[in-house]
Amino acid sequence: VQLQASGGGLVQAGGSLRLSCVASGNIFVINVMAWYRQALGKKRELVANITSRGTPDYADYVKGRFTISREYGQNTVYLQMSNLKPEDTAVYYCNLVQSDYYDNSYSYWGQGTLVTVSS
């Protein structure tokens, strides 16, 4: 499974960006697609995820500002980011968790896309 993330860039505080992540390859049953981020010198942290049923969940620090969505037919997940803050600056990673026929779970990561928010 390959994950291709895109949409990062430089934006001023208060601005918006939309990240996209397309999954391809041997995809069976996708359980969850998610976005994580890792700022310089910090641990990777969960930003938002969305289940196979379309139920989203968000980290407290992005609630009300970020929206995660899926395009099922294209195995694509989006992260609409609004009212960006300098502390949102990080490399954003796409993650996919899927199960196989024997209910084994597998986790895959994209290459990351850099979001830089200037003050």
mmCIF file of C-alpha atoms in Angstrom:
data_model
loop_
_atom_site.group_PDB
_atom_site.id
_atom_site.type_symbol
_atom_site.label_atom_id
_atom_site.label_comp_id
_atom_site.label_asym_id
_atom_site.label_seq_id
_atom_site.Cartn_x
_atom_site.Cartn_y
_atom_site.Cartn_z
ATOM 1 C CA VAL A 1 0.000 0.000 0.000
ATOM 2 C CA GLN A 2 1.303 3.435 -0.915
ATOM 3 C CA LEU A 3 0.096 6.741 0.469
ATOM 4 C CA GLN A 4 0.760 9.940 -1.431
ATOM 5 C CA ALA A 5 0.206 13.125 0.563
ATOM 6 C CA SER A 6 0.103 16.600 -0.919
ATOM 7 C CA GLY A 7 -1.138 20.108 -0.266
ATOM 8 C CA GLY A 8 1.347 21.420 2.241
ATOM 9 C CA GLY A 9 2.957 24.805 1.941
ATOM 10 C CA LEU A 10 3.584 28.184 3.511
ATOM 11 C CA VAL A 11 0.621 30.160 4.767
ATOM 12 C CA GLN A 12 0.115 33.149 7.023
ATOM 13 C CA ALA A 13 -1.552 32.791 10.389
ATOM 14 C CA GLY A 14 -5.308 32.745 9.979
ATOM 15 C CA GLY A 15 -5.060 31.209 6.539
ATOM 16 C CA SER A 16 -6.218 27.859 5.210
ATOM 17 C CA LEU A 17 -4.763 24.813 3.511
ATOM 18 C CA ARG A 18 -6.207 21.553 2.285
ATOM 19 C CA LEU A 19 -4.152 18.386 2.504
ATOM 20 C CA SER A 20 -4.895 15.337 0.386
ATOM 21 C CA CYS A 21 -3.750 11.752 0.682
ATOM 22 C CA VAL A 22 -4.376 9.091 -1.929
ATOM 23 C CA ALA A 23 -3.997 5.416 -1.068
ATOM 24 C CA SER A 24 -3.160 2.846 -3.721
ATOM 25 C CA GLY A 25 -1.989 -0.743 -3.957
ATOM 26 C CA ASN A 26 -3.358 -3.838 -2.218
ATOM 27 C CA ILE A 27 -6.195 -2.270 -0.296
ATOM 28 C CA PHE A 28 -8.655 -4.612 1.432
ATOM 29 C CA VAL A 29 -10.822 -3.254 4.217
ATOM 30 C CA ILE A 30 -9.816 0.193 5.405
ATOM 31 C CA ASN A 31 -10.585 0.619 9.076
ATOM 32 C CA VAL A 32 -9.275 4.098 9.685
ATOM 33 C CA MET A 33 -7.572 6.865 7.771
ATOM 34 C CA ALA A 34 -5.861 9.560 9.749
ATOM 35 C CA TRP A 35 -3.594 12.565 9.770
ATOM 36 C CA TYR A 36 -0.719 12.901 12.196
ATOM 37 C CA ARG A 37 1.817 15.661 12.533
ATOM 38 C CA GLN A 38 5.299 16.043 13.868
ATOM 39 C CA ALA A 39 6.813 19.382 14.711
ATOM 40 C CA LEU A 40 10.560 19.854 14.881
ATOM 41 C CA GLY A 41 11.905 18.260 18.029
ATOM 42 C CA LYS A 42 8.551 16.851 19.072
ATOM 43 C CA LYS A 43 6.838 13.485 18.948
ATOM 44 C CA ARG A 44 4.398 12.582 16.223
ATOM 45 C CA GLU A 45 0.831 13.258 17.346
ATOM 46 C CA LEU A 46 -2.620 12.430 16.068
ATOM 47 C CA VAL A 47 -4.457 15.320 14.449
ATOM 48 C CA ALA A 48 -7.646 13.666 13.217
ATOM 49 C CA ASN A 49 -8.985 10.337 12.046
ATOM 50 C CA ILE A 50 -12.035 9.050 10.244
ATOM 51 C CA THR A 51 -13.463 5.547 10.452
ATOM 52 C CA SER A 52 -14.795 3.344 7.684
ATOM 53 C CA ARG A 53 -18.265 4.563 8.619
ATOM 54 C CA GLY A 54 -17.236 8.161 8.213
ATOM 55 C CA THR A 55 -17.070 9.043 11.902
ATOM 56 C CA PRO A 56 -14.441 11.723 12.507
ATOM 57 C CA ASP A 57 -12.463 12.409 15.625
ATOM 58 C CA TYR A 58 -10.150 15.308 16.356
ATOM 59 C CA ALA A 59 -7.415 16.287 18.733
ATOM 60 C CA ASP A 60 -8.574 19.037 21.054
ATOM 61 C CA TYR A 61 -6.126 21.541 19.650
ATOM 62 C CA VAL A 62 -7.666 21.404 16.146
ATOM 63 C CA LYS A 63 -11.351 21.041 16.970
ATOM 64 C CA GLY A 64 -13.391 23.670 15.233
ATOM 65 C CA ARG A 65 -10.551 24.550 12.868
ATOM 66 C CA PHE A 66 -9.752 21.334 10.964
ATOM 67 C CA THR A 67 -12.093 19.002 9.112
ATOM 68 C CA ILE A 68 -11.240 15.488 7.976
ATOM 69 C CA SER A 69 -13.178 13.824 5.182
ATOM 70 C CA ARG A 70 -12.950 10.800 2.896
ATOM 71 C CA GLU A 71 -13.678 10.112 -0.729
ATOM 72 C CA TYR A 72 -14.349 6.415 -0.588
ATOM 73 C CA GLY A 73 -14.312 5.512 -4.247
ATOM 74 C CA GLN A 74 -10.879 7.106 -4.614
ATOM 75 C CA ASN A 75 -9.423 5.896 -1.276
ATOM 76 C CA THR A 76 -8.602 9.495 -0.532
ATOM 77 C CA VAL A 77 -8.618 11.385 2.722
ATOM 78 C CA TYR A 78 -8.555 15.162 3.086
ATOM 79 C CA LEU A 79 -7.705 17.529 5.883
ATOM 80 C CA GLN A 80 -9.174 20.989 5.534
ATOM 81 C CA MET A 81 -7.260 23.299 7.845
ATOM 82 C CA SER A 82 -8.600 26.740 8.661
ATOM 83 C CA ASN A 83 -7.565 29.521 11.022
ATOM 84 C CA LEU A 84 -4.055 28.146 11.029
ATOM 85 C CA LYS A 85 -1.712 29.101 13.827
ATOM 86 C CA PRO A 86 2.097 29.148 13.941
ATOM 87 C CA GLU A 87 1.950 26.204 16.338
ATOM 88 C CA ASP A 88 0.342 24.144 13.567
ATOM 89 C CA THR A 89 3.681 24.193 11.753
ATOM 90 C CA ALA A 90 4.766 20.584 11.279
ATOM 91 C CA VAL A 91 5.198 17.765 8.828
ATOM 92 C CA TYR A 92 1.793 16.196 8.342
ATOM 93 C CA TYR A 93 1.616 12.459 7.731
ATOM 94 C CA CYS A 94 -1.209 10.404 6.322
ATOM 95 C CA ASN A 95 -1.919 7.030 7.952
ATOM 96 C CA LEU A 96 -4.076 4.121 6.899
ATOM 97 C CA VAL A 97 -5.039 1.084 8.958
ATOM 98 C CA GLN A 98 -6.604 -1.841 7.191
ATOM 99 C CA SER A 99 -7.491 -5.448 7.907
ATOM 100 C CA ASP A 100 -6.975 -8.514 5.776
ATOM 101 C CA TYR A 101 -9.159 -11.573 5.326
ATOM 102 C CA TYR A 102 -7.822 -13.043 8.596
ATOM 103 C CA ASP A 103 -8.545 -9.813 10.517
ATOM 104 C CA ASN A 104 -4.892 -8.920 10.858
ATOM 105 C CA SER A 105 -4.354 -5.162 11.032
ATOM 106 C CA TYR A 106 -1.713 -3.298 9.095
ATOM 107 C CA SER A 107 -0.657 0.334 9.380
ATOM 108 C CA TYR A 108 0.838 2.350 6.549
ATOM 109 C CA TRP A 109 2.362 5.826 6.418
ATOM 110 C CA GLY A 110 2.725 8.414 3.706
ATOM 111 C CA GLN A 111 5.869 10.440 3.148
ATOM 112 C CA GLY A 112 4.655 13.591 4.874
ATOM 113 C CA THR A 113 3.918 17.076 3.656
ATOM 114 C CA LEU A 114 5.293 20.198 5.323
ATOM 115 C CA VAL A 115 2.948 22.875 6.596
ATOM 116 C CA THR A 116 4.530 26.142 7.678
ATOM 117 C CA VAL A 117 2.427 28.852 9.271
ATOM 118 C CA SER A 118 4.046 32.274 9.578
ATOM 119 C CA SER A 119 3.035 34.792 12.210
#
